[in-house]
């Protein structure tokens, strides 16, 4: 072996030893550039070939090419090995252990108003009430006239109505519905008796304090057939209130009242205890007003195209937010609509626990 090929053996041993020690992509690349790059040691030796005698060039050139191929091959193999190891490591770290319990996804919480609506839909659904809907923006006819509020009558004023600016074809201004009762009208206009429906949704009045907000929620109920009486109304309400508050001995007091759309009319109070500063339903000697109801007024039936000689029925209306406050203990109604996530976390309900009568509505 002449001196030059001997040098090559030394160079090879050195490069191979360093390649052996290189354990990452960057140091492998650095070694490749150092040996095989344009300015690299092997490339410099290649350039030297021109100065050699043809015989020397033949043996030395061949040896140089063998070394070059060996280095290229080794570097490629090592690089592939490192990439594979990296992929393995990544797969390991991302592996899913399907035997672990599921991670609870953060779905937010159910707003108490939605929860109570869900509960009420269950309760009245079990009693055969269908769910109806109506729009927030109503005609004056549906919100007032058909419900036996005479035009210009002062009873309209008790509702602190929000009127829309534009006038419709009849020269009337639409209103933000002041109660859910217009959905009674819509249902009677589109469907012949027997009718047994509830409706829930937003209602609007110009009012704001701890127990009033300009937007609030109501539930409305309506039954029209040829036989239903005030006694049926009473038994339905007692059953519903018991189911909602989940107490067996709820006391209800029906007080004579006046609504334009019912005759006779009553306000209903629920027995409660206010002694501890908080209102407790189901015990105590106090009373709290929770709903309005009555037998549907013959004028309302007439306005909705039904013959009052043939048909009769009852209706009721309740504040949903008020029901939520009473059951779940929120002191201030305005917090319901403040969009404060801390409040929601405190009072909100898990989306996994939708109410059903089998597992309890609360
Ligand atoms: N609409 C009434 C209100 O908002 C509540 C009400 C009372 C509804 C008696 C009824 C009813 O259906 O019969 O104050």
Short mmCIF file of C-alpha atoms and ligand atoms in Angstrom, two decimals:
data_model
loop_
_atom_site.label_atom_id
_atom_site.label_comp_id
_atom_site.label_asym_id
_atom_site.label_seq_id
_atom_site.Cartn_x
_atom_site.Cartn_y
_atom_site.Cartn_z
CA UNK A 1 0.00 0.00 0.00
CA UNK A 2 1.60 3.30 -1.00
CA UNK A 3 1.64 6.38 1.19
CA UNK A 4 -1.38 8.05 -0.41
CA UNK A 5 -3.74 5.08 -0.07
CA UNK A 6 -2.49 4.73 3.47
CA UNK A 7 -3.52 8.34 4.13
CA UNK A 8 -6.90 7.44 2.75
CA UNK A 9 -7.24 4.58 5.22
CA UNK A 10 -6.46 6.98 8.06
CA UNK A 11 -8.98 9.49 6.73
CA UNK A 12 -11.59 6.75 6.40
CA UNK A 13 -11.01 5.49 9.92
CA UNK A 14 -11.33 9.01 11.28
CA UNK A 15 -14.49 9.81 9.33
CA UNK A 16 -16.13 6.48 10.12
CA UNK A 17 -15.38 6.86 13.83
CA UNK A 18 -16.96 10.32 13.86
CA UNK A 19 -19.93 9.10 11.83
CA UNK A 20 -20.36 6.34 14.35
CA UNK A 21 -20.51 8.88 17.15
CA UNK A 22 -22.91 11.24 15.34
CA UNK A 23 -26.35 10.65 16.71
CA UNK A 24 -28.48 13.38 15.24
CA UNK A 25 -29.43 14.75 11.89
CA UNK A 26 -27.46 18.00 12.31
CA UNK A 27 -24.08 16.45 13.15
CA UNK A 28 -24.49 13.91 10.33
CA UNK A 29 -25.14 16.73 7.91
CA UNK A 30 -22.12 18.65 9.21
CA UNK A 31 -19.91 15.61 8.62
CA UNK A 32 -21.32 15.15 5.13
CA UNK A 33 -20.48 18.72 4.21
CA UNK A 34 -17.04 18.41 5.81
CA UNK A 35 -16.18 15.32 3.74
CA UNK A 36 -18.29 15.39 0.59
CA UNK A 37 -19.34 19.04 0.24
CA UNK A 38 -17.74 21.29 -2.39
CA UNK A 39 -15.07 22.39 0.05
CA UNK A 40 -14.95 18.96 1.70
CA UNK A 41 -11.84 16.83 2.25
CA UNK A 42 -12.84 14.07 -0.21
CA UNK A 43 -13.74 16.61 -2.87
CA UNK A 44 -10.34 18.27 -2.44
CA UNK A 45 -8.63 14.90 -2.91
CA UNK A 46 -10.74 14.32 -6.03
CA UNK A 47 -9.51 17.59 -7.45
CA UNK A 48 -5.96 16.44 -6.75
CA UNK A 49 -6.30 13.42 -9.07
CA UNK A 50 -5.40 15.59 -12.08
CA UNK A 51 -1.87 16.09 -10.78
CA UNK A 52 -1.16 12.35 -10.51
CA UNK A 53 0.36 9.90 -12.98
CA UNK A 54 -2.19 7.78 -14.87
CA UNK A 55 -1.33 4.65 -12.83
CA UNK A 56 -1.57 6.43 -9.51
CA UNK A 57 -4.77 8.10 -10.59
CA UNK A 58 -6.28 4.73 -11.46
CA UNK A 59 -5.73 3.04 -8.09
CA UNK A 60 -6.09 6.15 -5.98
CA UNK A 61 -9.17 7.34 -7.87
CA UNK A 62 -10.81 3.95 -7.47
CA UNK A 63 -10.08 3.89 -3.72
CA UNK A 64 -11.39 7.44 -3.39
CA UNK A 65 -14.63 6.50 -5.15
CA UNK A 66 -15.08 3.46 -2.92
CA UNK A 67 -14.61 5.66 0.15
CA UNK A 68 -16.99 8.29 -1.21
CA UNK A 69 -19.70 5.68 -1.85
CA UNK A 70 -19.17 4.12 1.55
CA UNK A 71 -19.48 7.47 3.31
CA UNK A 72 -22.60 8.45 1.31
CA UNK A 73 -24.22 5.11 2.04
CA UNK A 74 -23.39 5.23 5.74
CA UNK A 75 -24.71 8.76 6.13
CA UNK A 76 -27.97 7.91 4.31
CA UNK A 77 -28.50 4.78 6.40
CA UNK A 78 -27.84 6.61 9.64
CA UNK A 79 -30.14 9.47 8.65
CA UNK A 80 -32.93 7.03 7.83
CA UNK A 81 -32.39 5.31 11.17
CA UNK A 82 -32.62 8.61 13.05
CA UNK A 83 -35.82 9.63 11.21
CA UNK A 84 -37.38 6.27 12.01
CA UNK A 85 -36.42 6.50 15.67
CA UNK A 86 -37.92 10.00 15.80
CA UNK A 87 -41.18 8.74 14.25
CA UNK A 88 -41.29 5.88 16.76
CA UNK A 89 -40.75 8.31 19.62
CA UNK A 90 -43.54 10.54 18.33
CA UNK A 91 -45.95 7.63 17.89
CA UNK A 92 -45.13 6.46 21.40
CA UNK A 93 -45.80 9.88 22.89
CA UNK A 94 -49.08 10.25 21.00
CA UNK A 95 -50.31 6.75 21.68
CA UNK A 96 -53.86 6.60 23.06
CA UNK A 97 -54.50 4.20 25.88
CA UNK A 98 -58.06 3.14 25.11
CA UNK A 99 -58.38 1.53 28.51
CA UNK A 100 -58.18 4.92 30.29
CA UNK A 101 -61.43 6.69 31.30
CA UNK A 102 -62.48 9.42 28.80
CA UNK A 103 -61.20 12.95 29.25
CA UNK A 104 -64.18 15.19 30.07
CA UNK A 105 -64.51 17.59 27.13
CA UNK A 106 -65.17 21.19 28.08
CA UNK A 107 -68.65 21.75 26.69
CA UNK A 108 -69.63 24.67 28.89
CA UNK A 109 -72.78 24.48 30.98
CA UNK A 110 -76.52 24.65 30.44
CA UNK A 111 -78.06 27.99 31.44
CA UNK A 112 -80.60 27.61 34.26
CA UNK A 113 -83.35 29.02 32.01
CA UNK A 114 -82.66 26.33 29.39
CA UNK A 115 -82.56 23.72 32.14
CA UNK A 116 -85.92 24.80 33.56
CA UNK A 117 -87.45 24.87 30.04
CA UNK A 118 -86.21 21.33 29.56
CA UNK A 119 -87.76 20.31 32.89
CA UNK A 120 -91.09 21.96 32.07
CA UNK A 121 -91.19 20.38 28.60
CA UNK A 122 -90.73 16.99 30.28
CA UNK A 123 -93.39 17.60 32.91
CA UNK A 124 -96.07 18.94 30.56
CA UNK A 125 -95.04 16.53 27.81
CA UNK A 126 -95.87 13.64 30.15
CA UNK A 127 -99.29 15.23 30.64
CA UNK A 128 -99.95 15.28 26.90
CA UNK A 129 -99.16 18.93 26.12
CA UNK A 130 -97.63 19.58 22.68
CA UNK A 131 -94.90 22.19 22.29
CA UNK A 132 -95.79 25.22 20.12
CA UNK A 133 -93.73 28.23 19.08
CA UNK A 134 -94.26 31.83 18.10
CA UNK A 135 -92.07 34.80 17.15
CA UNK A 136 -90.68 37.43 19.53
CA UNK A 137 -92.00 40.23 17.29
CA UNK A 138 -95.80 40.06 17.25
CA UNK A 139 -98.70 41.87 15.69
CA UNK A 140 -100.80 44.10 17.91
CA UNK A 141 -103.72 41.78 17.09
CA UNK A 142 -102.03 38.60 18.40
CA UNK A 143 -100.49 40.23 21.45
CA UNK A 144 -103.53 42.32 22.50
CA UNK A 145 -106.68 42.54 20.37
CA UNK A 146 -107.36 38.81 19.94
CA UNK A 147 -106.73 38.40 23.66
CA UNK A 148 -109.62 40.74 24.43
CA UNK A 149 -107.61 43.86 25.20
CA UNK A 150 -109.88 46.45 23.55
CA UNK A 151 -108.07 48.98 21.30
CA UNK A 152 -106.68 51.94 23.27
CA UNK A 153 -107.74 50.19 26.48
CA UNK A 154 -105.56 51.08 29.52
CA UNK A 155 -104.90 47.36 30.15
CA UNK A 156 -102.41 47.56 27.28
CA UNK A 157 -100.43 50.06 29.28
CA UNK A 158 -99.94 47.71 32.22
CA UNK A 159 -97.64 45.69 29.99
CA UNK A 160 -95.01 48.45 29.47
CA UNK A 161 -94.85 47.49 25.83
CA UNK A 162 -91.90 47.99 23.48
CA UNK A 163 -93.39 49.14 20.15
CA UNK A 164 -91.49 48.81 16.87
CA UNK A 165 -91.15 52.01 14.83
CA UNK A 166 -92.40 50.80 11.45
CA UNK A 167 -96.13 50.51 10.84
CA UNK A 168 -97.54 47.45 9.03
CA UNK A 169 -100.18 47.24 6.25
CA UNK A 170 -102.92 48.01 8.76
CA UNK A 171 -101.07 51.11 10.01
CA UNK A 172 -100.22 49.27 13.22
CA UNK A 173 -96.88 49.04 14.93
CA UNK A 174 -95.60 45.58 15.73
CA UNK A 175 -94.61 44.88 19.34
CA UNK A 176 -92.01 42.82 21.15
CA UNK A 177 -94.45 40.32 22.63
CA UNK A 178 -95.23 41.24 26.22
CA UNK A 179 -96.31 37.70 27.11
CA UNK A 180 -96.42 34.24 25.52
CA UNK A 181 -100.23 34.40 25.27
CA UNK A 182 -100.15 35.36 21.53
CA UNK A 183 -99.03 31.78 20.86
CA UNK A 184 -102.46 30.68 22.16
CA UNK A 185 -103.98 32.80 19.42
CA UNK A 186 -101.65 31.43 16.75
CA UNK A 187 -102.45 27.85 17.80
CA UNK A 188 -106.22 28.36 17.82
CA UNK A 189 -106.07 30.05 14.42
CA UNK A 190 -104.21 27.17 12.81
CA UNK A 191 -105.63 24.14 14.62
CA UNK A 192 -109.12 22.90 15.48
CA UNK A 193 -109.83 21.63 19.03
CA UNK A 194 -109.00 19.53 20.90
CA UNK A 195 -105.95 21.67 21.66
CA UNK A 196 -103.49 20.89 24.44
CA UNK A 197 -100.35 22.94 24.10
CA UNK A 198 -97.59 24.74 25.92
CA UNK A 199 -95.20 27.32 24.60
CA UNK A 200 -92.06 28.77 26.12
CA UNK A 201 -89.97 31.72 25.10
CA UNK A 202 -88.78 35.28 25.45
CA UNK A 203 -91.07 38.11 26.47
CA UNK A 204 -90.34 41.83 26.79
CA UNK A 205 -91.44 44.70 29.02
CA UNK A 206 -89.87 48.04 29.93
CA UNK A 207 -88.89 47.12 33.45
CA UNK A 208 -85.65 46.55 35.36
CA UNK A 209 -84.85 45.75 39.00
CA UNK A 210 -83.74 42.70 41.05
CA UNK A 211 -86.81 40.70 40.01
CA UNK A 212 -87.56 42.28 36.60
CA UNK A 213 -85.50 42.45 33.42
CA UNK A 214 -86.59 43.97 30.09
CA UNK A 215 -86.35 40.50 28.56
CA UNK A 216 -87.59 37.51 30.52
CA UNK A 217 -89.14 34.11 29.82
CA UNK A 218 -92.63 32.72 30.16
CA UNK A 219 -94.39 29.41 29.74
CA UNK A 220 -97.94 29.43 28.47
CA UNK A 221 -100.43 26.59 28.56
CA UNK A 222 -103.73 26.20 26.71
CA UNK A 223 -106.37 23.48 26.65
CA UNK A 224 -109.45 23.82 24.43
CA UNK A 225 -112.07 21.12 24.02
CA UNK A 226 -115.77 20.74 24.81
CA UNK A 227 -115.56 19.77 28.47
CA UNK A 228 -112.47 21.03 30.31
CA UNK A 229 -113.18 23.01 33.47
CA UNK A 230 -111.45 25.03 36.16
CA UNK A 231 -111.14 21.78 38.16
CA UNK A 232 -109.04 20.24 35.36
CA UNK A 233 -106.91 23.37 35.32
CA UNK A 234 -106.37 23.09 39.04
CA UNK A 235 -105.34 19.43 38.98
CA UNK A 236 -102.92 19.97 36.09
CA UNK A 237 -101.26 22.91 37.86
CA UNK A 238 -100.97 21.09 41.18
CA UNK A 239 -99.39 18.06 39.47
CA UNK A 240 -96.99 20.27 37.47
CA UNK A 241 -95.86 22.36 40.45
CA UNK A 242 -95.30 19.24 42.56
CA UNK A 243 -93.24 17.62 39.81
CA UNK A 244 -91.25 20.80 39.20
CA UNK A 245 -90.33 21.51 42.83
CA UNK A 246 -90.05 17.79 43.57
CA UNK A 247 -92.09 18.03 46.76
CA UNK A 248 -95.17 15.97 47.63
CA UNK A 249 -97.17 18.37 49.76
CA UNK A 250 -97.11 21.62 47.81
CA UNK A 251 -99.92 23.97 48.82
CA UNK A 252 -101.47 26.14 46.12
CA UNK A 253 -103.89 29.02 46.71
CA UNK A 254 -106.15 30.18 43.87
CA UNK A 255 -106.99 33.88 44.33
CA UNK A 256 -109.64 35.59 42.18
CA UNK A 257 -108.00 38.02 39.76
CA UNK A 258 -108.56 39.76 36.46
CA UNK A 259 -107.01 39.13 33.06
CA UNK A 260 -108.73 40.36 29.88
CA UNK A 261 -108.32 36.95 28.20
CA UNK A 262 -109.79 34.70 30.91
CA UNK A 263 -113.07 34.64 32.82
CA UNK A 264 -113.05 33.67 35.62
CA UNK A 265 -109.37 34.39 36.27
CA UNK A 266 -107.13 33.49 39.16
CA UNK A 267 -103.67 34.17 40.41
CA UNK A 268 -101.99 31.22 42.05
CA UNK A 269 -99.78 31.44 45.12
CA UNK A 270 -97.51 28.66 46.33
CA UNK A 271 -97.03 27.93 50.04
CA UNK A 272 -93.51 28.77 51.19
CA UNK A 273 -91.31 29.67 54.12
CA UNK A 274 -89.49 33.00 54.08
CA UNK A 275 -88.20 32.91 57.67
CA UNK A 276 -84.56 32.05 56.89
CA UNK A 277 -84.08 34.99 54.51
CA UNK A 278 -84.38 32.50 51.64
CA UNK A 279 -87.63 31.26 50.16
CA UNK A 280 -88.32 27.56 50.70
CA UNK A 281 -91.12 25.96 48.71
CA UNK A 282 -93.24 23.20 50.25
CA UNK A 283 -93.09 24.26 53.91
CA UNK A 284 -94.01 27.30 55.98
CA UNK A 285 -96.95 29.63 56.37
CA UNK A 286 -96.13 32.25 53.71
CA UNK A 287 -97.46 32.64 50.16
CA UNK A 288 -95.74 33.60 46.93
CA UNK A 289 -97.50 34.43 43.67
CA UNK A 290 -96.23 32.25 40.83
CA UNK A 291 -98.74 32.21 37.99
CA UNK A 292 -101.88 33.52 36.33
CA UNK A 293 -104.65 31.37 34.88
CA UNK A 294 -108.33 31.08 34.10
CA UNK A 295 -111.03 29.85 31.72
CA UNK A 296 -110.47 31.19 28.20
CA UNK A 297 -112.75 34.21 27.61
CA UNK A 298 -115.52 33.67 24.99
CA UNK A 299 -114.30 36.78 23.14
CA UNK A 300 -110.87 35.19 22.70
CA UNK A 301 -112.44 32.04 21.26
CA UNK A 302 -114.51 34.19 18.88
CA UNK A 303 -111.49 36.24 17.77
CA UNK A 304 -109.74 32.96 16.97
CA UNK A 305 -112.65 31.62 14.93
CA UNK A 306 -113.95 29.14 17.52
CA UNK A 307 -117.59 28.89 18.59
CA UNK A 308 -117.81 29.69 22.35
CA UNK A 309 -121.13 27.83 22.49
CA UNK A 310 -119.30 24.64 21.53
CA UNK A 311 -115.78 25.03 22.84
CA UNK A 312 -114.30 25.92 26.20
CA UNK A 313 -111.00 25.55 27.98
CA UNK A 314 -108.38 26.94 30.28
CA UNK A 315 -105.06 28.74 30.04
CA UNK A 316 -102.17 29.58 32.31
CA UNK A 317 -98.96 31.61 32.21
CA UNK A 318 -95.84 31.54 34.39
CA UNK A 319 -92.48 33.29 34.56
CA UNK A 320 -89.72 30.78 33.84
CA UNK A 321 -86.88 32.85 35.29
CA UNK A 322 -88.89 33.25 38.50
CA UNK A 323 -89.37 29.47 38.66
CA UNK A 324 -85.61 28.99 38.22
CA UNK A 325 -84.81 31.49 41.00
CA UNK A 326 -87.20 29.74 43.37
CA UNK A 327 -85.90 26.26 42.72
CA UNK A 328 -82.17 26.97 42.42
CA UNK A 329 -81.85 29.94 44.78
CA UNK A 330 -80.53 32.81 42.65
CA UNK A 331 -81.26 36.10 44.39
CA UNK A 332 -81.03 38.55 41.46
CA UNK A 333 -82.70 38.09 38.08
CA UNK A 334 -80.34 40.52 36.33
CA UNK A 335 -77.44 38.06 36.79
CA UNK A 336 -79.24 35.63 34.46
CA UNK A 337 -78.45 37.88 31.52
CA UNK A 338 -75.10 39.36 32.58
CA UNK A 339 -73.16 36.71 30.59
CA UNK A 340 -70.77 36.22 33.51
CA UNK A 341 -69.14 32.80 33.15
CA UNK A 342 -68.41 32.63 36.90
CA UNK A 343 -72.14 32.84 37.59
CA UNK A 344 -72.81 30.18 34.95
CA UNK A 345 -70.17 27.88 36.42
CA UNK A 346 -71.81 28.25 39.80
CA UNK A 347 -75.44 27.79 38.73
CA UNK A 348 -75.06 26.09 35.34
CA UNK A 349 -75.96 22.48 34.66
CA UNK A 350 -73.92 19.69 33.12
CA UNK A 351 -74.84 19.03 29.49
CA UNK A 352 -74.68 15.31 30.33
CA UNK A 353 -77.54 15.47 32.80
CA UNK A 354 -80.58 16.46 30.80
CA UNK A 355 -83.71 16.14 32.88
CA UNK A 356 -86.10 13.29 32.44
CA UNK A 357 -88.97 12.21 34.64
CA UNK A 358 -87.38 8.79 35.24
CA UNK A 359 -84.19 10.16 36.79
CA UNK A 360 -85.87 13.25 38.29
CA UNK A 361 -86.29 16.60 36.64
CA UNK A 362 -84.01 18.60 38.92
N1 LIG B 1 -100.21 36.61 30.05
C1 LIG B 1 -100.22 36.83 31.49
C2 LIG B 1 -99.07 37.76 31.88
O1 LIG B 1 -98.12 37.84 31.19
C3 LIG B 1 -100.06 35.54 32.21
C4 LIG B 1 -101.28 34.70 32.04
C5 LIG B 1 -102.34 34.81 32.89
C6 LIG B 1 -101.38 33.84 30.97
C7 LIG B 1 -103.48 34.09 32.76
C8 LIG B 1 -102.54 33.08 30.80
C9 LIG B 1 -103.57 33.23 31.71
O2 LIG B 1 -102.70 32.23 29.82
O3 LIG B 1 -104.72 32.47 31.55
O4 LIG B 1 -99.16 38.38 32.89
#
